[in-house]
XYZ file of N, CA, C and O in Angstrom:
328
model
N -17.680 -13.722 -2.784
C -17.196 -12.974 -1.857
C -18.098 -11.704 -2.377
O -18.038 -11.218 -3.537
N -18.667 -10.463 -1.834
C -19.378 -9.287 -2.344
C -18.497 -8.229 -2.703
O -17.267 -7.935 -1.976
N -18.552 -7.829 -3.956
C -17.537 -6.710 -4.628
C -17.770 -5.245 -4.009
O -19.192 -5.149 -3.560
N -16.968 -4.560 -4.471
C -17.187 -2.935 -3.937
C -17.393 -2.245 -5.301
O -16.976 -2.409 -6.098
N -18.562 -1.167 -5.536
C -18.780 -0.712 -6.770
C -18.262 0.593 -6.778
O -18.536 1.127 -5.575
N -17.139 0.883 -7.436
C -16.562 2.194 -7.655
C -17.979 3.212 -7.922
O -18.137 3.185 -9.204
N -17.958 4.213 -7.267
C -18.822 5.411 -7.819
C -18.633 6.693 -8.427
O -18.994 7.132 -9.125
N -17.775 7.034 -7.588
C -17.263 8.339 -8.164
C -15.426 8.546 -8.398
O -14.845 7.770 -8.294
N -15.441 9.841 -9.166
C -14.202 9.794 -9.458
C -12.903 9.605 -8.351
O -11.805 9.089 -8.988
N -12.984 10.430 -7.482
C -12.119 10.181 -6.587
C -11.627 8.620 -6.087
O -10.811 7.843 -5.819
N -13.127 7.844 -5.633
C -12.873 6.438 -5.575
C -12.232 5.553 -6.522
O -11.547 4.857 -6.387
N -12.881 6.069 -7.843
C -12.114 5.031 -8.876
C -10.726 5.447 -9.142
O -9.561 4.342 -9.340
N -10.061 6.439 -8.749
C -8.555 6.678 -8.606
C -7.881 5.731 -7.952
O -6.808 5.424 -7.798
N -8.656 5.836 -6.628
C -8.089 4.901 -5.200
C -7.961 4.081 -5.730
O -7.110 3.164 -5.573
N -9.196 3.175 -6.422
C -9.219 1.908 -6.702
C -8.494 1.229 -7.720
O -8.087 0.093 -7.210
N -7.786 2.506 -8.454
C -6.715 2.277 -9.577
C -5.427 2.008 -9.267
O -4.690 0.826 -9.133
N -5.234 3.011 -8.363
C -3.819 2.855 -7.372
C -3.909 1.461 -6.532
O -2.986 0.685 -6.548
N -4.886 1.170 -5.596
C -5.120 -0.142 -4.734
C -4.777 -1.601 -5.761
O -4.238 -2.166 -5.073
N -5.641 -0.628 -7.007
C -5.414 -2.402 -7.979
C -3.842 -2.523 -8.397
O -3.232 -3.675 -8.472
N -3.298 -1.119 -8.707
C -1.615 -1.650 -9.018
C -0.991 -2.217 -8.035
O 0.118 -2.975 -8.464
N -1.268 -1.860 -6.495
C -0.584 -1.846 -5.409
C -1.080 -3.924 -5.688
O -0.576 -4.501 -4.172
N -1.899 -4.469 -5.730
C -2.349 -5.415 -5.564
C -3.269 -5.771 -4.156
O -3.192 -7.080 -3.925
N -3.959 -5.182 -3.958
C -4.748 -4.899 -2.907
C -6.336 -5.078 -3.376
O -7.097 -5.885 -2.409
N -6.820 -5.224 -4.216
C -8.235 -5.132 -4.857
C -7.975 -5.589 -6.600
O -7.296 -5.317 -7.062
N -9.059 -5.997 -7.233
C -8.855 -6.886 -8.385
C -10.532 -6.703 -9.056
O -11.368 -6.458 -8.008
N -10.586 -6.357 -10.020
C -11.527 -6.520 -10.666
C -12.082 -7.772 -10.395
O -11.720 -8.809 -11.130
N -13.939 -7.503 -10.523
C -14.552 -8.918 -11.003
C -15.191 -9.005 -12.416
O -15.940 -7.685 -12.387
N -15.020 -9.581 -12.828
C -15.905 -10.022 -13.898
C -17.401 -9.620 -13.565
O -17.968 -10.542 -12.913
N -17.815 -8.759 -14.717
C -19.529 -8.495 -14.387
C -19.942 -7.981 -15.429
O -19.540 -6.804 -16.166
N -21.109 -8.544 -15.716
C -21.691 -8.071 -17.114
C -22.527 -7.088 -17.078
O -22.984 -6.121 -17.786
N -23.004 -6.431 -15.770
C -23.562 -5.338 -15.051
C -22.701 -4.276 -14.925
O -23.059 -3.110 -15.434
N -21.590 -4.461 -14.460
C -21.029 -3.129 -14.173
C -19.138 -3.250 -13.897
O -19.168 -4.165 -13.378
N -18.484 -2.715 -14.619
C -17.208 -3.164 -14.895
C -16.509 -2.382 -13.584
O -15.333 -2.712 -13.226
N -17.152 -1.480 -12.677
C -16.637 -1.236 -11.760
C -16.403 -1.921 -10.635
O -15.799 -1.434 -9.281
N -16.806 -3.168 -10.268
C -17.010 -4.015 -9.458
C -15.436 -4.672 -8.759
O -14.768 -5.357 -9.766
N -14.997 -4.581 -7.715
C -13.928 -4.892 -7.329
C -13.780 -5.764 -6.056
O -14.958 -5.697 -5.475
N -13.005 -6.346 -5.743
C -12.693 -7.322 -4.673
C -11.477 -7.484 -4.154
O -10.585 -6.915 -4.812
N -11.660 -7.568 -2.783
C -10.407 -7.529 -2.117
C -9.542 -8.900 -2.626
O -9.898 -9.750 -2.692
N -8.022 -8.740 -2.720
C -7.300 -9.784 -2.806
C -6.697 -10.091 -1.443
O -6.693 -9.749 -0.541
N -6.028 -11.552 -1.625
C -5.299 -11.945 -0.172
C -4.841 -10.591 0.810
O -5.152 -10.553 1.599
N -3.994 -10.113 -0.021
C -3.005 -9.181 0.486
C -4.024 -7.677 0.973
O -3.496 -7.115 1.387
N -5.002 -7.602 0.049
C -6.099 -6.618 0.517
C -6.672 -6.808 1.955
O -6.982 -5.837 2.591
N -6.792 -7.937 1.905
C -7.562 -8.699 3.090
C -7.006 -8.436 4.306
O -7.484 -7.664 5.113
N -5.360 -8.549 4.273
C -4.582 -8.916 5.394
C -4.783 -7.386 5.747
O -4.577 -6.793 7.033
N -4.566 -6.435 4.810
C -4.417 -4.717 5.061
C -5.651 -4.250 5.413
O -5.970 -3.412 6.474
N -6.838 -4.862 5.117
C -8.202 -4.519 5.804
C -8.225 -4.990 7.236
O -8.684 -3.722 7.975
N -7.839 -6.184 7.105
C -7.763 -6.473 8.993
C -7.041 -5.621 9.989
O -7.491 -5.249 10.844
N -5.844 -4.795 9.501
C -4.749 -4.237 9.902
C -5.508 -2.801 10.109
O -5.285 -2.361 11.204
N -6.335 -2.265 9.329
C -7.045 -0.939 8.945
C -7.983 -1.158 10.607
O -8.301 -0.123 11.086
N -8.915 -2.149 10.483
C -9.770 -2.352 11.521
C -9.305 -2.396 12.595
O -9.937 -1.772 13.613
N -8.401 -2.781 12.850
C -7.472 -2.471 14.159
C -7.089 -1.462 14.681
O -6.803 -0.650 16.188
N -6.798 -0.067 13.775
C -6.415 0.887 14.095
C -7.277 1.676 14.718
O -6.414 2.464 16.043
N -8.782 1.978 14.883
C -9.130 2.861 16.120
C -8.735 2.284 17.263
O -8.491 2.961 18.348
N -8.850 0.601 17.513
C -8.514 0.219 19.206
C -7.169 0.326 19.443
O -6.874 0.845 20.562
N -6.238 0.443 18.461
C -4.825 0.808 18.844
C -4.608 2.179 19.196
O -4.391 2.381 20.128
N -5.170 2.927 18.491
C -4.983 4.637 18.696
C -5.569 4.790 19.938
O -4.691 5.344 21.127
N -6.681 3.929 20.548
C -7.433 4.148 21.822
C -6.575 3.780 22.802
O -6.626 4.567 23.780
N -5.720 2.622 22.823
C -5.230 2.097 23.538
C -3.917 3.169 23.844
O -3.434 3.316 25.067
N -3.191 3.669 22.658
C -2.114 4.186 22.829
C -2.367 5.746 23.390
O -1.153 6.241 24.238
N -3.392 6.058 23.060
C -3.645 7.651 23.565
C -4.632 7.518 24.956
O -4.667 8.842 25.528
N -5.060 6.623 25.166
C -6.207 6.663 26.082
C -7.248 7.574 26.497
O -7.468 8.223 26.847
N -8.020 7.974 25.219
C -8.631 8.643 24.762
C -10.188 7.654 24.446
O -9.632 6.861 24.107
N -11.213 8.375 24.385
C -12.603 7.878 24.097
C -12.414 7.771 22.827
O -12.226 8.972 22.275
N -13.254 7.021 21.911
C -13.419 6.958 20.885
C -13.949 8.209 20.088
O -13.631 9.233 19.260
N -15.140 9.078 20.785
C -15.510 10.543 20.916
C -14.285 11.586 20.548
O -14.324 12.360 19.706
N -13.470 11.237 21.783
C -12.577 12.104 21.465
C -11.272 12.031 20.222
O -10.659 13.024 19.996
N -11.001 10.485 19.848
C -10.495 10.447 18.964
C -11.196 10.719 17.313
O -10.206 11.203 16.504
N -12.389 10.962 17.227
C -13.212 11.225 16.050
C -12.892 12.764 16.359
O -12.278 13.305 15.140
N -12.678 13.656 17.413
C -12.937 15.104 17.103
C -11.156 15.240 17.271
O -11.042 16.401 16.029
N -10.441 14.709 17.658
C -8.986 14.583 16.808
C -8.738 14.723 15.722
O -8.241 15.468 14.669
N -9.539 13.628 15.289
C -9.303 13.225 13.544
C -9.943 14.282 12.704
O -9.105 14.922 11.797
N -10.899 14.825 12.928
C -11.395 16.361 12.547
C -10.738 17.248 12.264
O -10.504 18.289 11.705
N -10.009 17.648 13.611
C -9.268 18.704 13.736
C -7.845 18.607 12.644
O -7.603 19.634 12.562
N -7.168 17.171 12.979
C -6.476 17.142 12.045
C -6.362 17.634 10.509
O -5.345 17.985 9.912
N -7.742 16.967 10.138
C -8.239 16.783 8.703
C -8.255 18.757 8.650
O -8.055 19.381 7.652
N -8.796 19.537 9.488
C -8.960 20.656 9.239
C -7.833 21.486 9.273
O -7.364 22.462 8.062
N -6.893 21.440 9.596
C -5.353 21.902 10.098
C -4.972 21.373 8.255
O -3.988 22.126 8.149
N -4.803 20.192 8.188
C -4.456 20.133 6.819
C -5.083 20.467 5.889
O -4.253 20.812 4.610
N -6.260 20.942 5.722
C -7.006 21.609 4.539
C -6.237 22.973 4.474
O -6.207 23.470 3.684
N -6.121 23.328 5.750
C -5.105 24.968 5.788
C -4.065 25.145 5.194
O -3.566 25.890 4.562
N -3.234 23.658 5.339
C -2.180 23.707 5.004
C -1.811 23.748 3.663
O -1.006 24.324 3.065
N -2.545 22.811 3.002
C -2.293 22.418 1.532
C -2.974 23.616 0.972
O -2.691 24.325 0.284
């Protein structure tokens, strides 16, 4: 299985939290200690996440480009709230 290389600080913090929750595990690597792989429960979560856009499309009867616009607008609102 191909691992994920954790490159920046935000991703590193996220990967540590995901590792603690059991979604990813570190892969021994001589080249880089930041390589992670999904655990079985992480793979289940990944499959669920892959289905979210389709489920959103069905629920709201919106096209993908409309959902993307909605997501961007929600993110903009959240930035101003925080």
